[in-house]
Amino acid sequence: MLEIQNLTKVYGKLTAVDDLSLRLDGGGIMGFIGPNGAGKTTTIRVVATLLKPTSGTAFVDGIDVVLHPEEIRPLIGYMPDFFGLYDNVKVWEYLDFFAAAYRIPKSKRRSTIDDVLELTDLAGKWDSFVSELSRGMQQRLCLAKTLLHDPKLLLLDEPASGLDPRARIEIKELLKELGNMGKTILISSHILPELADFCNKVAIIEQGKLVVSGDVEEIMEQCRGGVVLKIGLIDRHEEAILFLQGLETVGEVKTENGLVAASYTGKPGEQHSVLEALATNGFKVKSFVEAEVDLEDIFLKVTRGAVA
Amino acid sequence: MSIAQGARERVITTIGESVVDNPVMAKELRTRMRGYKAFITMGGYTLLLSGALFIAYISVWVMYGSAAGGGWIANQRIGQQLFATLTWTQVALLTLIAPSLTSGLISQEISRKTMEMLALTRLTAGKIVVGNHLAGLLYMLMLLVCSLPLAGVSFMFGGISPAEVVVTYALLASYAFLLCAVGVFWSSFFSRTAAASGISQITAIGIFLATLSVGGAGLISMMYRSGTNDPFSLALLNPGWAPYGALLTGPVSGIRIPIALAAFVLHSMSGLLLLLVASTHVRYQRVNRALSIRALFLITTLLFIWLGLGGFLETVAGRSPALADLAVFGSMVMVAACLMAAGFATGEPTGQRRYLSIRSAFRNNLSGGFVFTLLWALAAYAAMGFCFVAATNNPTGAGFWLAYLKIGLVTLTVVAGVSAVGVLASSIAKSRGVAAATVILCTVLLFLGYVLVLNCYQPGFSNPHSPVWNLAVLWPMTPVTYLAEGWSRAWPKTSLPLGASWLFVSCIYTVACLIALNLAPRAAEKFGGVREE
Ligand SMILES: Nc1ncnc2c1ncn2[C@@H]1O[C@H](COP(=O)(O)OP(=O)(O)OP(=O)(O)O)[C@@H](O)[C@H]1O
Ligand SMILES: [Mg+2]
């Protein structure tokens, strides 16, 4: 569906995107993750045919975005990170304008607009002025506009930025629904946990270079390295740390939020030996869990070097 | 209130959509007609016109009223006077309003970041440009329609025929068409609305003043000169003059042309040309309209030359064309072509040496501009020659045509030299604007700089043998001025015979042209030059 090949974009002396290659098959939802200035927006704008790459190219459905931008445009729905809205225009007029611009036949416009309003939960707002909507509603309206022509590939550039937690959840629900509808989605963000539960692919980009990409689970596996045990104790923290450091199956030990975090280096499936050792030595263990490694940890782990 | 308002919106929008299915226009009209803004503008417009009419009526009454015995005087003079006042006021208002209706539209789309969203839809650049233009034009036409009842008032007094009213309004409409296109044109160049509006307004006022004076001179010469009583063919380019002769015809190369038609056609063609160029500037869209733009440019300018010069030689000049006219118009063609090079011969991809292929002159927005400029200069100069031949009292004689050929050679080589500088500049400078500015600067220096050199020569005061005067050989106007006898001037002594200056000048500029063209590809390799974004 989407294939980016050796994409490079240079602004003067700055290489914003450096030899980036990516693949996203039909129906996939890819989280495109990187810190500020990593080159996410630049990459997405190239795919959206709004920016000419310095070298390399991208294909949507096998069509070259550099050579045939006109053929790409009907296939994609691009939602920019900063979007403009017309003032003095009502919600339905805004959508009607874009529907006409997408050459949706007049007879179908009404039902299409109703559909996207329904989907984005804006049906009650159809007669309001666009400028009077809240930021979250405007964001959803922009998404509704993006969906009008039923694009195969959605390019969403930080659709949740600037929203309060509640609005974020709403956008997230909406994206999940779009995923269920079978759309291919590339969604950029620097806020990771948000993407974790509905993306099935991740690509992490840093200073224009692709750091890692693939299935969410695979990457988690790759990055896991060791299991971290989080142990809650009623007292004797310092002693427990010294004790754990003495154990053969435990590597680094530190304190995190009042819990002792010990990285487990022993055989998989035998973590309970650590608990047993603690108990037999009279430590009062309150809790004992294996820490979940989530996307955020991976992100921090992968990008640590460059950010620091 | 909201029902009436809704109805008004719906009516206007429906009219708009039935004229042309253009979402951009529909959206613009819809927002513009919303609320009371449009209503207030309409009211203000008619109020202003009524005020102007009232003052005109009072002043006419004061002037002629007592003679007619006071009271209700309904003579033809008043009708004419009122209609003229109405038209002039409308032209002035149009000049201020029309460009401002469109000058912000495209630049706003860019600064508001909505242009990229439009680009991704299936709207073409042409539709965006036409939609914005029509939105402004329809609004302006609506204001014109509002003024019709007032035209009816002046009509009641007599002195003007229905045909004159119709023709005057048609000219007002075509003038509005042109000015709205000016707004769209500049709007497509700037992403800052203030800049686009400012330049549009200046351009509109420039058009107003230029056409005002041309029409004034053209009509005044008709009224006060003995001999022919014909108006100048371009007199009605400013529709303010229409009430003084909307139905007149003027002679052009022995044919009689309705002067209103000439103005109408020129307004429409130049407006269309501006829109075409604007459509190649819409961001994120690639459009190649080289063929239509260049062909329309050629046709419009040739028509302009024919109507203007052909009409001039028959009316304003009022005598058989002389060699001096050749110098004046020859140099006009030369300066025009050199300035034109700023737009056409810059930004050319210098890697491909297609400078002299005629096919490339119409192939691409950027390439072939050099050839096109030369072609244009040739065609314009030929059109000028045609006007001389076709003039009723055409000047024949070997002397005239020999001078014509020599000046033609000078014209072509000078234009080639300046255009080649454009090609060279655009293979060095990063931006096309800088290259264009170089060409304009070069032209100004060539034509103004050396005017100073020659004008410094004062017989009796300056030393006629000073070597400084040899610089005159670089001045493109030297052979033109010298060959056109009747152009009285005292010449200093130069080492090169002035009678052969046409040959020197042609050689110098040909060599300059060849050098610049040969340097261009190398310069492009080194500096990169202007790139299409
Ligand atoms: N038009 C431009 N001219 C010059 N440099 C640019 C331009 N656009 C982007 N850049 C630079 O390119 C780099 C990548 O920018 P980009 O907007 O793609 O980052 P991003 O990953 O989207 O960041 P963010 O998370 O802040 O949106 C940045 O260093 C930025 O300064
Ligand atoms: Mg960004």
Coordinates of C-alpha atoms in Angstrom, one line a residue, chain A residues 45 48-52 66-70 73-74 76-78 80 82-90 92-94 96-98 100-103 106 109 129 142 145 149, chain B residues 5 9 17-18 21-28 30-32 34-35 37 108-109 111-124 127 283-287 532-533:
Chain A
R45 CA 4.3 15.8 3.3
A48 CA 1.1 13.6 0.5
T49 CA 2.7 15.1 -2.7
L50 CA 3.0 18.5 -1.1
L51 CA 6.8 18.4 -0.9
K52 CA 9.4 17.3 -3.5
V66 CA 7.0 12.3 -7.4
L67 CA 6.1 11.4 -10.9
H68 CA 2.3 11.2 -10.7
P69 CA 1.1 13.4 -7.8
E70 CA -2.3 13.9 -9.5
R73 CA -4.1 12.7 -4.5
P74 CA -7.5 10.9 -4.7
I76 CA -4.9 9.6 0.2
G77 CA -6.4 11.6 3.0
Y78 CA -3.9 13.9 4.6
P80 CA -1.8 18.2 8.5
F82 CA -1.5 22.6 11.6
F83 CA -4.5 23.1 9.5
G84 CA -6.3 26.2 8.5
L85 CA -10.1 26.7 8.6
Y86 CA -12.2 29.2 6.8
D87 CA -13.9 31.6 9.0
N88 CA -17.5 32.6 8.5
V89 CA -18.3 29.1 7.2
K90 CA -20.6 26.6 8.7
W92 CA -22.0 21.6 6.6
E93 CA -20.8 24.3 4.2
Y94 CA -17.2 23.5 4.9
D96 CA -20.0 20.5 1.2
F97 CA -17.3 22.7 -0.3
F98 CA -14.7 19.9 0.1
A100 CA -17.7 19.4 -4.3
A101 CA -14.0 19.9 -4.6
Y102 CA -13.5 16.2 -4.5
R103 CA -16.2 16.0 -7.3
K106 CA -24.4 16.3 -6.0
R109 CA -23.0 14.7 -1.2
F129 CA -19.9 28.0 12.5
C142 CA -10.7 18.2 9.7
K145 CA -13.1 16.4 5.7
H149 CA -13.6 10.9 -0.6
Chain B
Q5 CA -31.2 36.4 4.6
E9 CA -27.9 33.7 0.1
E17 CA -23.7 27.7 -9.4
S18 CA -25.8 27.7 -12.4
D21 CA -20.2 24.7 -11.2
N22 CA -17.3 26.0 -9.1
P23 CA -17.1 25.2 -5.4
V24 CA -14.5 27.9 -4.8
M25 CA -16.8 30.6 -6.2
A26 CA -19.8 29.2 -4.4
K27 CA -18.0 29.3 -1.1
E28 CA -16.6 32.8 -1.5
R30 CA -21.8 32.4 0.2
T31 CA -19.5 33.9 2.9
R32 CA -19.5 37.2 1.3
R34 CA -23.6 36.4 4.7
G35 CA -25.0 38.8 7.2
K37 CA -22.0 43.2 5.3
Q108 CA -5.1 34.1 2.2
E109 CA -5.5 30.4 1.2
S111 CA -1.2 32.1 4.7
R112 CA -4.2 30.2 6.3
K113 CA -2.7 26.9 5.1
T114 CA -5.8 25.9 3.3
M115 CA -4.2 25.9 -0.1
E116 CA -2.6 22.5 0.5
M117 CA -5.9 21.1 1.4
L118 CA -7.4 22.5 -1.8
A119 CA -4.4 21.1 -3.8
L120 CA -5.2 17.6 -2.6
T121 CA -8.8 17.7 -3.8
R122 CA -9.6 17.4 -7.4
L123 CA -9.9 21.2 -7.9
T124 CA -7.6 22.3 -10.7
K127 CA -10.8 26.3 -11.2
R283 CA 1.0 26.5 -5.2
Y284 CA 1.3 22.6 -5.1
Q285 CA -0.1 22.3 -8.7
R286 CA 1.9 21.8 -11.8
V287 CA 0.3 23.4 -14.9
E532 CA 11.7 25.2 -10.3
E533 CA 10.4 24.5 -6.8

